[in-house]
Short mmCIF file of N, CA and C in Angstrom, two decimals:
data_model
loop_
_atom_site.label_atom_id
_atom_site.label_comp_id
_atom_site.label_asym_id
_atom_site.label_seq_id
_atom_site.Cartn_x
_atom_site.Cartn_y
_atom_site.Cartn_z
N UNK A 1 -7.44 48.84 3.12
CA UNK A 1 -6.32 48.63 2.24
C UNK A 1 -6.76 49.05 0.83
N UNK A 2 -5.88 49.79 0.20
CA UNK A 2 -6.19 50.27 -1.13
C UNK A 2 -6.10 49.12 -2.14
N UNK A 3 -6.82 49.33 -3.25
CA UNK A 3 -6.88 48.30 -4.29
C UNK A 3 -5.50 47.92 -4.81
N UNK A 4 -4.65 48.93 -5.02
CA UNK A 4 -3.31 48.66 -5.53
C UNK A 4 -2.50 47.80 -4.55
N UNK A 5 -2.65 48.07 -3.24
CA UNK A 5 -1.93 47.29 -2.23
C UNK A 5 -2.43 45.85 -2.20
N UNK A 6 -3.74 45.70 -2.34
CA UNK A 6 -4.31 44.35 -2.35
C UNK A 6 -3.78 43.56 -3.54
N UNK A 7 -3.75 44.20 -4.71
CA UNK A 7 -3.26 43.51 -5.91
C UNK A 7 -1.78 43.15 -5.77
N UNK A 8 -1.01 44.06 -5.18
CA UNK A 8 0.42 43.77 -4.96
C UNK A 8 0.58 42.60 -4.02
N UNK A 9 -0.21 42.57 -2.94
CA UNK A 9 -0.16 41.48 -1.98
C UNK A 9 -0.53 40.15 -2.64
N UNK A 10 -1.61 40.16 -3.42
CA UNK A 10 -2.03 38.93 -4.11
C UNK A 10 -0.97 38.45 -5.08
N UNK A 11 -0.33 39.38 -5.78
CA UNK A 11 0.74 39.02 -6.71
C UNK A 11 1.90 38.38 -5.98
N UNK A 12 2.26 38.93 -4.83
CA UNK A 12 3.36 38.38 -4.04
C UNK A 12 3.03 36.98 -3.55
N UNK A 13 1.80 36.79 -3.08
CA UNK A 13 1.38 35.46 -2.61
C UNK A 13 1.40 34.45 -3.74
N UNK A 14 0.99 34.89 -4.95
CA UNK A 14 1.01 33.99 -6.11
C UNK A 14 2.43 33.55 -6.42
N UNK A 15 3.37 34.51 -6.34
CA UNK A 15 4.77 34.17 -6.61
C UNK A 15 5.30 33.19 -5.58
N UNK A 16 4.92 33.40 -4.30
CA UNK A 16 5.35 32.47 -3.25
C UNK A 16 4.82 31.07 -3.51
N UNK A 17 3.55 31.01 -3.92
CA UNK A 17 2.95 29.70 -4.19
C UNK A 17 3.65 29.01 -5.34
N UNK A 18 4.06 29.76 -6.34
CA UNK A 18 4.73 29.19 -7.50
C UNK A 18 6.16 28.78 -7.19
N UNK A 19 6.77 29.40 -6.17
CA UNK A 19 8.17 29.11 -5.91
C UNK A 19 8.37 27.93 -4.97
N UNK A 20 7.29 27.26 -4.54
CA UNK A 20 7.44 26.09 -3.68
C UNK A 20 8.23 24.99 -4.40
N UNK A 21 9.05 24.34 -3.64
CA UNK A 21 9.80 23.24 -4.19
C UNK A 21 8.86 22.06 -4.42
N UNK A 22 8.83 21.51 -5.63
CA UNK A 22 7.93 20.39 -5.87
C UNK A 22 8.34 19.17 -5.03
N UNK A 23 7.35 18.44 -4.59
CA UNK A 23 7.63 17.24 -3.80
C UNK A 23 8.10 16.14 -4.74
N UNK A 24 9.18 15.50 -4.37
CA UNK A 24 9.68 14.39 -5.19
C UNK A 24 9.73 13.13 -4.34
N UNK A 25 9.50 12.02 -4.99
CA UNK A 25 9.51 10.72 -4.33
C UNK A 25 10.46 9.78 -5.07
N UNK A 26 10.96 8.81 -4.37
CA UNK A 26 11.72 7.74 -5.01
C UNK A 26 10.75 6.78 -5.69
N UNK A 27 9.59 6.56 -5.07
CA UNK A 27 8.55 5.72 -5.67
C UNK A 27 7.85 6.46 -6.80
N UNK A 28 6.96 5.76 -7.46
CA UNK A 28 6.22 6.34 -8.59
C UNK A 28 5.01 7.08 -8.03
N UNK A 29 4.95 8.38 -8.32
CA UNK A 29 3.83 9.20 -7.85
C UNK A 29 2.61 8.91 -8.74
N UNK A 30 1.61 8.26 -8.19
CA UNK A 30 0.40 7.94 -8.96
C UNK A 30 -0.81 8.66 -8.36
N UNK A 31 -0.55 9.77 -7.71
CA UNK A 31 -1.62 10.59 -7.15
C UNK A 31 -2.66 10.89 -8.23
N UNK A 32 -3.92 10.66 -7.93
CA UNK A 32 -4.99 10.94 -8.87
C UNK A 32 -5.27 9.81 -9.85
N UNK A 33 -4.57 8.69 -9.70
CA UNK A 33 -4.82 7.55 -10.60
C UNK A 33 -6.29 7.13 -10.50
N UNK A 34 -6.82 6.64 -11.60
CA UNK A 34 -8.25 6.27 -11.60
C UNK A 34 -8.44 4.77 -11.35
N UNK A 35 -7.56 4.18 -10.58
CA UNK A 35 -7.71 2.78 -10.18
C UNK A 35 -7.34 2.65 -8.70
N UNK A 36 -7.47 1.44 -8.16
CA UNK A 36 -7.21 1.19 -6.74
C UNK A 36 -8.14 2.05 -5.88
N UNK A 37 -9.39 2.12 -6.28
CA UNK A 37 -10.35 2.95 -5.56
C UNK A 37 -10.95 2.28 -4.33
N UNK A 38 -10.94 0.93 -4.29
CA UNK A 38 -11.51 0.27 -3.12
C UNK A 38 -11.31 -1.24 -3.21
N UNK A 39 -11.61 -1.92 -2.14
CA UNK A 39 -11.66 -3.39 -2.09
C UNK A 39 -12.65 -3.77 -1.01
N UNK A 40 -13.16 -4.97 -1.10
CA UNK A 40 -14.07 -5.51 -0.08
C UNK A 40 -13.62 -6.93 0.21
N UNK A 41 -12.87 -7.09 1.30
CA UNK A 41 -12.28 -8.38 1.64
C UNK A 41 -12.39 -8.61 3.14
N UNK A 42 -12.05 -9.83 3.57
CA UNK A 42 -12.08 -10.17 4.97
C UNK A 42 -10.65 -10.27 5.52
N UNK A 43 -10.52 -9.89 6.79
CA UNK A 43 -9.22 -9.94 7.43
C UNK A 43 -9.00 -11.28 8.11
N UNK A 44 -7.73 -11.58 8.40
CA UNK A 44 -7.45 -12.83 9.10
C UNK A 44 -8.05 -12.81 10.50
N UNK A 45 -8.49 -11.62 10.94
CA UNK A 45 -9.14 -11.49 12.24
C UNK A 45 -10.65 -11.70 12.16
N UNK A 46 -11.16 -12.03 10.95
CA UNK A 46 -12.58 -12.32 10.79
C UNK A 46 -13.45 -11.12 10.47
N UNK A 47 -12.86 -9.92 10.43
CA UNK A 47 -13.64 -8.71 10.16
C UNK A 47 -13.64 -8.40 8.66
N UNK A 48 -14.66 -7.65 8.22
CA UNK A 48 -14.74 -7.19 6.83
C UNK A 48 -14.02 -5.85 6.72
N UNK A 49 -13.32 -5.67 5.59
CA UNK A 49 -12.55 -4.44 5.39
C UNK A 49 -12.75 -3.87 3.99
N UNK A 50 -12.69 -2.54 3.93
CA UNK A 50 -12.61 -1.80 2.67
C UNK A 50 -11.65 -0.64 2.94
N UNK A 51 -11.38 0.18 1.95
CA UNK A 51 -10.48 1.31 2.16
C UNK A 51 -10.98 2.22 3.28
N UNK A 52 -12.30 2.40 3.35
CA UNK A 52 -12.87 3.29 4.36
C UNK A 52 -12.56 2.81 5.78
N UNK A 53 -12.27 1.54 5.94
CA UNK A 53 -11.97 0.99 7.27
C UNK A 53 -10.69 1.59 7.86
N UNK A 54 -9.86 2.17 6.99
CA UNK A 54 -8.54 2.62 7.45
C UNK A 54 -8.36 4.13 7.37
N UNK A 55 -9.46 4.86 7.27
CA UNK A 55 -9.37 6.31 7.17
C UNK A 55 -8.60 6.85 8.38
N UNK A 56 -7.69 7.78 8.10
CA UNK A 56 -6.85 8.33 9.16
C UNK A 56 -5.50 7.64 9.26
N UNK A 57 -5.32 6.53 8.54
CA UNK A 57 -4.05 5.80 8.51
C UNK A 57 -3.45 5.87 7.11
N UNK A 58 -2.15 5.83 7.04
CA UNK A 58 -1.49 5.63 5.76
C UNK A 58 -1.43 4.12 5.56
N UNK A 59 -1.59 3.69 4.32
CA UNK A 59 -1.62 2.25 4.03
C UNK A 59 -0.47 1.87 3.11
N UNK A 60 0.08 0.71 3.36
CA UNK A 60 1.05 0.08 2.47
C UNK A 60 0.44 -1.27 2.11
N UNK A 61 0.03 -1.43 0.85
CA UNK A 61 -0.69 -2.63 0.43
C UNK A 61 0.13 -3.42 -0.57
N UNK A 62 0.25 -4.72 -0.29
CA UNK A 62 1.01 -5.61 -1.17
C UNK A 62 0.17 -6.85 -1.45
N UNK A 63 0.12 -7.27 -2.70
CA UNK A 63 -0.58 -8.50 -3.10
C UNK A 63 0.46 -9.62 -3.21
N UNK A 64 0.18 -10.78 -2.61
CA UNK A 64 1.12 -11.88 -2.69
C UNK A 64 0.50 -13.16 -2.18
N UNK A 65 1.35 -14.13 -1.83
CA UNK A 65 0.86 -15.41 -1.30
C UNK A 65 1.87 -15.97 -0.31
N UNK A 66 1.40 -16.69 0.68
CA UNK A 66 2.25 -17.09 1.80
C UNK A 66 3.32 -18.10 1.43
N UNK A 67 3.13 -18.85 0.35
CA UNK A 67 4.14 -19.83 -0.04
C UNK A 67 5.15 -19.26 -1.03
N UNK A 68 5.11 -17.98 -1.24
CA UNK A 68 6.06 -17.29 -2.12
C UNK A 68 7.48 -17.47 -1.56
N UNK A 69 8.43 -17.90 -2.38
CA UNK A 69 9.76 -18.17 -1.85
C UNK A 69 10.63 -16.94 -1.65
N UNK A 70 10.36 -15.85 -2.34
CA UNK A 70 11.29 -14.73 -2.23
C UNK A 70 10.65 -13.34 -2.25
N UNK A 71 9.84 -13.03 -3.25
CA UNK A 71 9.33 -11.66 -3.41
C UNK A 71 8.49 -11.23 -2.20
N UNK A 72 7.53 -12.05 -1.80
CA UNK A 72 6.63 -11.66 -0.70
C UNK A 72 7.37 -11.54 0.64
N UNK A 73 8.21 -12.53 1.00
CA UNK A 73 8.95 -12.34 2.26
C UNK A 73 9.85 -11.11 2.22
N UNK A 74 10.44 -10.82 1.06
CA UNK A 74 11.30 -9.64 0.95
C UNK A 74 10.47 -8.36 1.12
N UNK A 75 9.29 -8.31 0.49
CA UNK A 75 8.44 -7.12 0.58
C UNK A 75 7.96 -6.90 2.02
N UNK A 76 7.58 -7.98 2.71
CA UNK A 76 7.10 -7.83 4.08
C UNK A 76 8.24 -7.55 5.05
N UNK A 77 9.42 -8.11 4.80
CA UNK A 77 10.59 -7.79 5.63
C UNK A 77 10.95 -6.32 5.45
N UNK A 78 10.86 -5.83 4.22
CA UNK A 78 11.13 -4.40 3.98
C UNK A 78 10.10 -3.55 4.73
N UNK A 79 8.84 -4.00 4.75
CA UNK A 79 7.80 -3.25 5.47
C UNK A 79 8.10 -3.19 6.97
N UNK A 80 8.63 -4.29 7.52
CA UNK A 80 9.03 -4.28 8.93
C UNK A 80 10.11 -3.23 9.15
N UNK A 81 11.09 -3.20 8.26
CA UNK A 81 12.19 -2.24 8.37
C UNK A 81 11.68 -0.80 8.20
N UNK A 82 10.75 -0.61 7.28
CA UNK A 82 10.17 0.73 7.07
C UNK A 82 9.53 1.22 8.36
N UNK A 83 8.75 0.36 9.01
CA UNK A 83 8.09 0.77 10.26
C UNK A 83 9.12 1.13 11.34
N UNK A 84 10.22 0.39 11.39
CA UNK A 84 11.27 0.74 12.37
C UNK A 84 11.87 2.10 12.05
N UNK A 85 12.09 2.37 10.75
CA UNK A 85 12.67 3.65 10.35
C UNK A 85 11.71 4.81 10.62
N UNK A 86 10.42 4.54 10.56
CA UNK A 86 9.43 5.60 10.83
C UNK A 86 9.34 5.94 12.31
N UNK A 87 9.87 5.07 13.14
CA UNK A 87 9.95 5.29 14.60
C UNK A 87 8.60 5.75 15.18
N UNK A 88 8.52 6.97 15.66
CA UNK A 88 7.30 7.43 16.33
C UNK A 88 6.12 7.61 15.38
N UNK A 89 6.35 7.55 14.08
CA UNK A 89 5.27 7.65 13.10
C UNK A 89 4.81 6.28 12.60
N UNK A 90 5.41 5.22 13.11
CA UNK A 90 5.10 3.86 12.64
C UNK A 90 3.63 3.50 12.86
N UNK A 91 3.04 4.01 13.93
CA UNK A 91 1.64 3.70 14.22
C UNK A 91 0.68 4.31 13.21
N UNK A 92 1.17 5.28 12.44
CA UNK A 92 0.33 5.90 11.40
C UNK A 92 0.27 5.05 10.13
N UNK A 93 1.09 3.99 10.06
CA UNK A 93 1.15 3.15 8.86
C UNK A 93 0.54 1.78 9.13
N UNK A 94 -0.44 1.39 8.34
CA UNK A 94 -1.02 0.05 8.40
C UNK A 94 -0.52 -0.73 7.18
N UNK A 95 0.12 -1.84 7.44
CA UNK A 95 0.59 -2.71 6.36
C UNK A 95 -0.47 -3.78 6.11
N UNK A 96 -0.84 -3.93 4.84
CA UNK A 96 -1.88 -4.89 4.44
C UNK A 96 -1.32 -5.82 3.38
N UNK A 97 -1.53 -7.11 3.60
CA UNK A 97 -1.11 -8.14 2.65
C UNK A 97 -2.37 -8.80 2.12
N UNK A 98 -2.62 -8.69 0.80
CA UNK A 98 -3.80 -9.29 0.18
C UNK A 98 -3.37 -10.54 -0.56
N UNK A 99 -3.92 -11.67 -0.15
CA UNK A 99 -3.51 -12.92 -0.80
C UNK A 99 -4.14 -13.05 -2.19
N UNK A 100 -3.32 -13.55 -3.11
CA UNK A 100 -3.79 -13.87 -4.45
C UNK A 100 -3.95 -15.38 -4.59
N UNK A 101 -3.82 -16.09 -3.46
CA UNK A 101 -3.90 -17.55 -3.45
C UNK A 101 -4.91 -18.01 -2.40
N UNK A 102 -6.19 -17.66 -2.59
CA UNK A 102 -7.19 -18.01 -1.56
C UNK A 102 -7.40 -19.52 -1.41
N UNK A 103 -6.95 -20.32 -2.37
CA UNK A 103 -7.09 -21.77 -2.24
C UNK A 103 -6.25 -22.29 -1.07
N UNK A 104 -5.07 -21.75 -0.88
CA UNK A 104 -4.17 -22.25 0.16
C UNK A 104 -4.06 -21.32 1.37
N UNK A 105 -4.24 -20.01 1.15
CA UNK A 105 -4.05 -19.06 2.25
C UNK A 105 -5.32 -18.91 3.08
N UNK A 106 -5.45 -19.78 4.05
CA UNK A 106 -6.59 -19.73 4.96
C UNK A 106 -6.41 -18.57 5.94
N UNK A 107 -7.47 -18.15 6.60
CA UNK A 107 -7.32 -17.07 7.61
C UNK A 107 -6.30 -17.45 8.69
N UNK A 108 -6.29 -18.72 9.10
CA UNK A 108 -5.34 -19.15 10.14
C UNK A 108 -3.90 -19.02 9.64
N UNK A 109 -3.67 -19.44 8.39
CA UNK A 109 -2.33 -19.35 7.82
C UNK A 109 -1.91 -17.89 7.64
N UNK A 110 -2.85 -17.05 7.18
CA UNK A 110 -2.54 -15.62 7.04
C UNK A 110 -2.19 -15.01 8.40
N UNK A 111 -2.91 -15.39 9.43
CA UNK A 111 -2.64 -14.85 10.78
C UNK A 111 -1.23 -15.22 11.22
N UNK A 112 -0.84 -16.49 11.02
CA UNK A 112 0.51 -16.93 11.40
C UNK A 112 1.57 -16.21 10.57
N UNK A 113 1.29 -16.05 9.29
CA UNK A 113 2.24 -15.41 8.38
C UNK A 113 2.45 -13.94 8.77
N UNK A 114 1.37 -13.24 9.06
CA UNK A 114 1.49 -11.84 9.45
C UNK A 114 2.24 -11.72 10.77
N UNK A 115 1.89 -12.58 11.72
CA UNK A 115 2.53 -12.54 13.04
C UNK A 115 4.03 -12.78 12.93
N UNK A 116 4.45 -13.62 11.96
CA UNK A 116 5.87 -13.90 11.78
C UNK A 116 6.65 -12.64 11.38
N UNK A 117 5.97 -11.70 10.73
CA UNK A 117 6.64 -10.46 10.32
C UNK A 117 6.40 -9.36 11.36
N UNK A 118 5.13 -9.06 11.61
CA UNK A 118 4.76 -8.00 12.56
C UNK A 118 3.30 -8.23 12.94
N UNK A 119 3.00 -8.38 14.21
CA UNK A 119 1.62 -8.63 14.63
C UNK A 119 0.64 -7.54 14.20
N UNK A 120 1.14 -6.35 13.86
CA UNK A 120 0.23 -5.27 13.44
C UNK A 120 -0.16 -5.40 11.96
N UNK A 121 0.54 -6.24 11.20
CA UNK A 121 0.22 -6.41 9.78
C UNK A 121 -1.12 -7.15 9.67
N UNK A 122 -1.87 -6.81 8.63
CA UNK A 122 -3.19 -7.41 8.44
C UNK A 122 -3.22 -8.19 7.12
N UNK A 123 -3.59 -9.45 7.20
CA UNK A 123 -3.76 -10.28 6.00
C UNK A 123 -5.22 -10.24 5.57
N UNK A 124 -5.46 -9.96 4.30
CA UNK A 124 -6.83 -9.92 3.76
C UNK A 124 -7.00 -11.01 2.72
N UNK A 125 -8.22 -11.53 2.65
CA UNK A 125 -8.52 -12.58 1.68
C UNK A 125 -9.97 -12.46 1.23
N UNK A 126 -10.24 -13.11 0.11
CA UNK A 126 -11.60 -13.22 -0.40
C UNK A 126 -11.72 -14.56 -1.10
N UNK A 127 -12.89 -14.83 -1.67
CA UNK A 127 -13.00 -16.04 -2.48
C UNK A 127 -12.34 -15.75 -3.83
N UNK A 128 -12.41 -16.69 -4.74
CA UNK A 128 -11.73 -16.51 -6.03
C UNK A 128 -12.21 -15.25 -6.76
N UNK A 129 -13.54 -15.07 -6.78
CA UNK A 129 -14.11 -13.92 -7.49
C UNK A 129 -13.71 -12.61 -6.81
N UNK A 130 -13.80 -12.55 -5.48
CA UNK A 130 -13.43 -11.33 -4.76
C UNK A 130 -11.94 -11.02 -4.94
N UNK A 131 -11.13 -12.06 -4.96
CA UNK A 131 -9.69 -11.87 -5.18
C UNK A 131 -9.43 -11.30 -6.56
N UNK A 132 -10.11 -11.86 -7.58
CA UNK A 132 -9.96 -11.34 -8.94
C UNK A 132 -10.40 -9.88 -9.02
N UNK A 133 -11.49 -9.55 -8.35
CA UNK A 133 -11.99 -8.17 -8.39
C UNK A 133 -11.02 -7.20 -7.72
N UNK A 134 -10.48 -7.61 -6.57
CA UNK A 134 -9.53 -6.73 -5.87
C UNK A 134 -8.27 -6.53 -6.71
N UNK A 135 -7.74 -7.61 -7.26
CA UNK A 135 -6.52 -7.50 -8.08
C UNK A 135 -6.78 -6.64 -9.32
N UNK A 136 -7.93 -6.84 -9.96
CA UNK A 136 -8.25 -6.04 -11.15
C UNK A 136 -8.39 -4.57 -10.79
N UNK A 137 -8.99 -4.29 -9.64
CA UNK A 137 -9.17 -2.90 -9.21
C UNK A 137 -7.84 -2.20 -9.01
N UNK A 138 -6.81 -2.96 -8.62
CA UNK A 138 -5.48 -2.40 -8.38
C UNK A 138 -4.55 -2.60 -9.58
N UNK A 139 -5.06 -3.17 -10.66
CA UNK A 139 -4.26 -3.48 -11.85
C UNK A 139 -3.09 -4.40 -11.49
N UNK A 140 -3.37 -5.34 -10.60
CA UNK A 140 -2.36 -6.32 -10.19
C UNK A 140 -2.52 -7.58 -11.04
N UNK A 141 -1.41 -8.01 -11.62
CA UNK A 141 -1.39 -9.25 -12.40
C UNK A 141 -1.07 -10.41 -11.46
N UNK A 142 -1.75 -11.53 -11.62
CA UNK A 142 -1.34 -12.76 -10.96
C UNK A 142 -1.80 -13.94 -11.79
N UNK A 143 -1.05 -15.03 -11.68
CA UNK A 143 -1.34 -16.20 -12.50
C UNK A 143 -0.78 -17.44 -11.81
N UNK A 144 -1.60 -18.49 -11.76
CA UNK A 144 -1.16 -19.77 -11.20
C UNK A 144 -0.24 -20.44 -12.20
N UNK A 145 0.91 -20.94 -11.73
CA UNK A 145 1.89 -21.59 -12.60
C UNK A 145 2.18 -22.98 -12.03
N UNK A 146 1.86 -24.05 -12.78
CA UNK A 146 2.14 -25.40 -12.29
C UNK A 146 3.62 -25.58 -11.97
N UNK A 147 3.89 -26.29 -10.87
CA UNK A 147 5.27 -26.55 -10.45
C UNK A 147 5.30 -27.94 -9.82
N UNK A 148 5.69 -28.96 -10.61
CA UNK A 148 5.69 -30.33 -10.12
C UNK A 148 4.27 -30.76 -9.79
N UNK A 149 4.08 -31.29 -8.59
CA UNK A 149 2.75 -31.71 -8.16
C UNK A 149 1.95 -30.58 -7.52
N UNK A 150 2.53 -29.41 -7.46
CA UNK A 150 1.88 -28.27 -6.82
C UNK A 150 1.82 -27.09 -7.81
N UNK A 151 1.84 -25.90 -7.32
CA UNK A 151 1.87 -24.71 -8.17
C UNK A 151 2.49 -23.54 -7.41
N UNK A 152 2.90 -22.56 -8.18
CA UNK A 152 3.35 -21.30 -7.61
C UNK A 152 2.52 -20.19 -8.25
N UNK A 153 2.77 -18.96 -7.86
CA UNK A 153 2.00 -17.84 -8.39
C UNK A 153 2.96 -16.77 -8.91
N UNK A 154 2.80 -16.39 -10.16
CA UNK A 154 3.48 -15.20 -10.67
C UNK A 154 2.59 -14.01 -10.31
N UNK A 155 3.21 -12.90 -9.94
CA UNK A 155 2.37 -11.74 -9.58
C UNK A 155 3.16 -10.44 -9.61
N UNK A 156 2.43 -9.35 -9.66
CA UNK A 156 2.99 -8.01 -9.60
C UNK A 156 3.68 -7.82 -8.25
N UNK A 157 4.81 -7.13 -8.26
CA UNK A 157 5.59 -6.95 -7.02
C UNK A 157 5.63 -5.49 -6.58
N UNK A 158 4.57 -4.76 -6.83
CA UNK A 158 4.48 -3.35 -6.42
C UNK A 158 3.77 -3.24 -5.07
N UNK A 159 4.24 -2.33 -4.23
CA UNK A 159 3.52 -1.99 -3.00
C UNK A 159 2.84 -0.65 -3.21
N UNK A 160 1.55 -0.60 -2.90
CA UNK A 160 0.79 0.63 -3.08
C UNK A 160 0.70 1.39 -1.77
N UNK A 161 0.80 2.71 -1.85
CA UNK A 161 0.72 3.57 -0.66
C UNK A 161 -0.49 4.50 -0.81
N UNK A 162 -1.29 4.53 0.24
CA UNK A 162 -2.43 5.44 0.33
C UNK A 162 -2.16 6.44 1.44
N UNK A 163 -2.65 7.67 1.25
CA UNK A 163 -2.50 8.66 2.32
C UNK A 163 -3.60 8.46 3.37
N UNK A 164 -3.57 9.28 4.38
CA UNK A 164 -4.51 9.12 5.49
C UNK A 164 -5.93 9.56 5.15
N UNK A 165 -6.13 10.05 3.93
CA UNK A 165 -7.49 10.40 3.47
C UNK A 165 -8.05 9.31 2.55
N UNK A 166 -7.31 8.21 2.40
CA UNK A 166 -7.77 7.10 1.58
C UNK A 166 -7.52 7.26 0.09
N UNK A 167 -6.62 8.17 -0.27
CA UNK A 167 -6.29 8.40 -1.69
C UNK A 167 -4.99 7.71 -2.06
N UNK A 168 -4.99 7.05 -3.21
CA UNK A 168 -3.76 6.40 -3.65
C UNK A 168 -2.74 7.46 -4.02
N UNK A 169 -1.47 7.23 -3.61
CA UNK A 169 -0.43 8.24 -3.82
C UNK A 169 0.81 7.68 -4.51
N UNK A 170 1.27 6.49 -4.08
CA UNK A 170 2.55 6.00 -4.59
C UNK A 170 2.50 4.53 -4.94
N UNK A 171 3.33 4.16 -5.89
CA UNK A 171 3.62 2.75 -6.18
C UNK A 171 5.11 2.58 -5.87
N UNK A 172 5.39 1.77 -4.85
CA UNK A 172 6.79 1.54 -4.46
C UNK A 172 7.31 0.33 -5.22
N UNK A 173 8.43 0.53 -5.89
CA UNK A 173 9.04 -0.56 -6.67
C UNK A 173 9.72 -1.54 -5.72
N UNK A 174 9.78 -2.79 -6.17
CA UNK A 174 10.40 -3.82 -5.34
C UNK A 174 11.88 -3.53 -5.08
N UNK A 175 12.52 -2.82 -6.01
CA UNK A 175 13.95 -2.54 -5.89
C UNK A 175 14.27 -1.42 -4.90
N UNK A 176 13.27 -0.66 -4.50
CA UNK A 176 13.51 0.44 -3.57
C UNK A 176 13.93 -0.08 -2.21
N UNK A 177 14.85 0.63 -1.58
CA UNK A 177 15.29 0.24 -0.25
C UNK A 177 14.25 0.68 0.79
N UNK A 178 14.35 0.10 1.96
CA UNK A 178 13.47 0.50 3.06
C UNK A 178 13.69 1.97 3.40
N UNK A 179 14.93 2.44 3.32
CA UNK A 179 15.23 3.83 3.63
C UNK A 179 14.52 4.76 2.63
N UNK A 180 14.56 4.41 1.35
CA UNK A 180 13.89 5.22 0.33
C UNK A 180 12.37 5.22 0.56
N UNK A 181 11.83 4.06 0.86
CA UNK A 181 10.38 3.97 1.09
C UNK A 181 9.97 4.77 2.33
N UNK A 182 10.75 4.65 3.39
CA UNK A 182 10.45 5.40 4.63
C UNK A 182 10.52 6.89 4.37
N UNK A 183 11.48 7.33 3.57
CA UNK A 183 11.59 8.76 3.25
C UNK A 183 10.35 9.22 2.48
N UNK A 184 9.89 8.42 1.54
CA UNK A 184 8.66 8.77 0.81
C UNK A 184 7.47 8.86 1.76
N UNK A 185 7.37 7.92 2.67
CA UNK A 185 6.25 7.91 3.61
C UNK A 185 6.32 9.11 4.56
N UNK A 186 7.51 9.46 5.01
CA UNK A 186 7.65 10.64 5.87
C UNK A 186 7.20 11.89 5.14
N UNK A 187 7.54 11.99 3.85
CA UNK A 187 7.11 13.14 3.05
C UNK A 187 5.59 13.20 2.99
N UNK A 188 4.97 12.05 2.74
CA UNK A 188 3.50 12.02 2.68
C UNK A 188 2.88 12.37 4.03
N UNK A 189 3.44 11.84 5.10
CA UNK A 189 2.89 12.08 6.43
C UNK A 189 3.03 13.54 6.85
N UNK A 190 4.02 14.22 6.30
CA UNK A 190 4.24 15.62 6.65
C UNK A 190 3.35 16.57 5.84
N UNK A 191 2.76 16.05 4.76
CA UNK A 191 1.96 16.92 3.88
C UNK A 191 0.66 17.33 4.54
#
C-alpha cells in the first residue's frame, strides 16, 4: 500500500473514531474518580471481601443501616427491580450493602435483611474503624443522630456502580428510577 493510501486510510479511521456518539448516562458519570478505590470488610457469610473479590462482576454498592425507615429499603427495593429489568444480565450484577451501623447490624441481622430483598445481595460490615475507613474511601457521609432512647443514622443516599474490571463508573442518585438505573447498567455491560 502506498504511503498516500495509508495516510488517507488513517485519516478516515480518525474521523470515524471522532464521530462516535458519546455515551450518556442518567446517573453521574464518575469514571476515573480518585476515590472509592477499595474496601476491606467482612460479609454476612463470614468471608473477607475487597473490590478484587468481585472482579468480572458489575457492582452496585450502597451504604446504609438495617433499621433505616425509608431510604435503605427504597434503595434495596430498587436494586431488586433493577435486577429483574436486567433479566438475563442480572447475574452479572452483584448488589452490596455496607452497613454504617456496626453496633446494631450483626452478621445474622445483615443476612436476614439481605435475604428479605434478594438472597444474592451481600451485606458487608466492619468494626467502627473499618466502617469509618470504608465510608471515607467512598466519600460517604454518615452520622449517628439521637432519637428518643435510641438513635438513627443520617447518611449519603448514593449507589455506586463499578464495572466488571473493578473501576468506579457511576453514582446513581436516589431519585433515579429502576428503569433509568437498569438502562445505565446495560450501557456499561455492553461496553
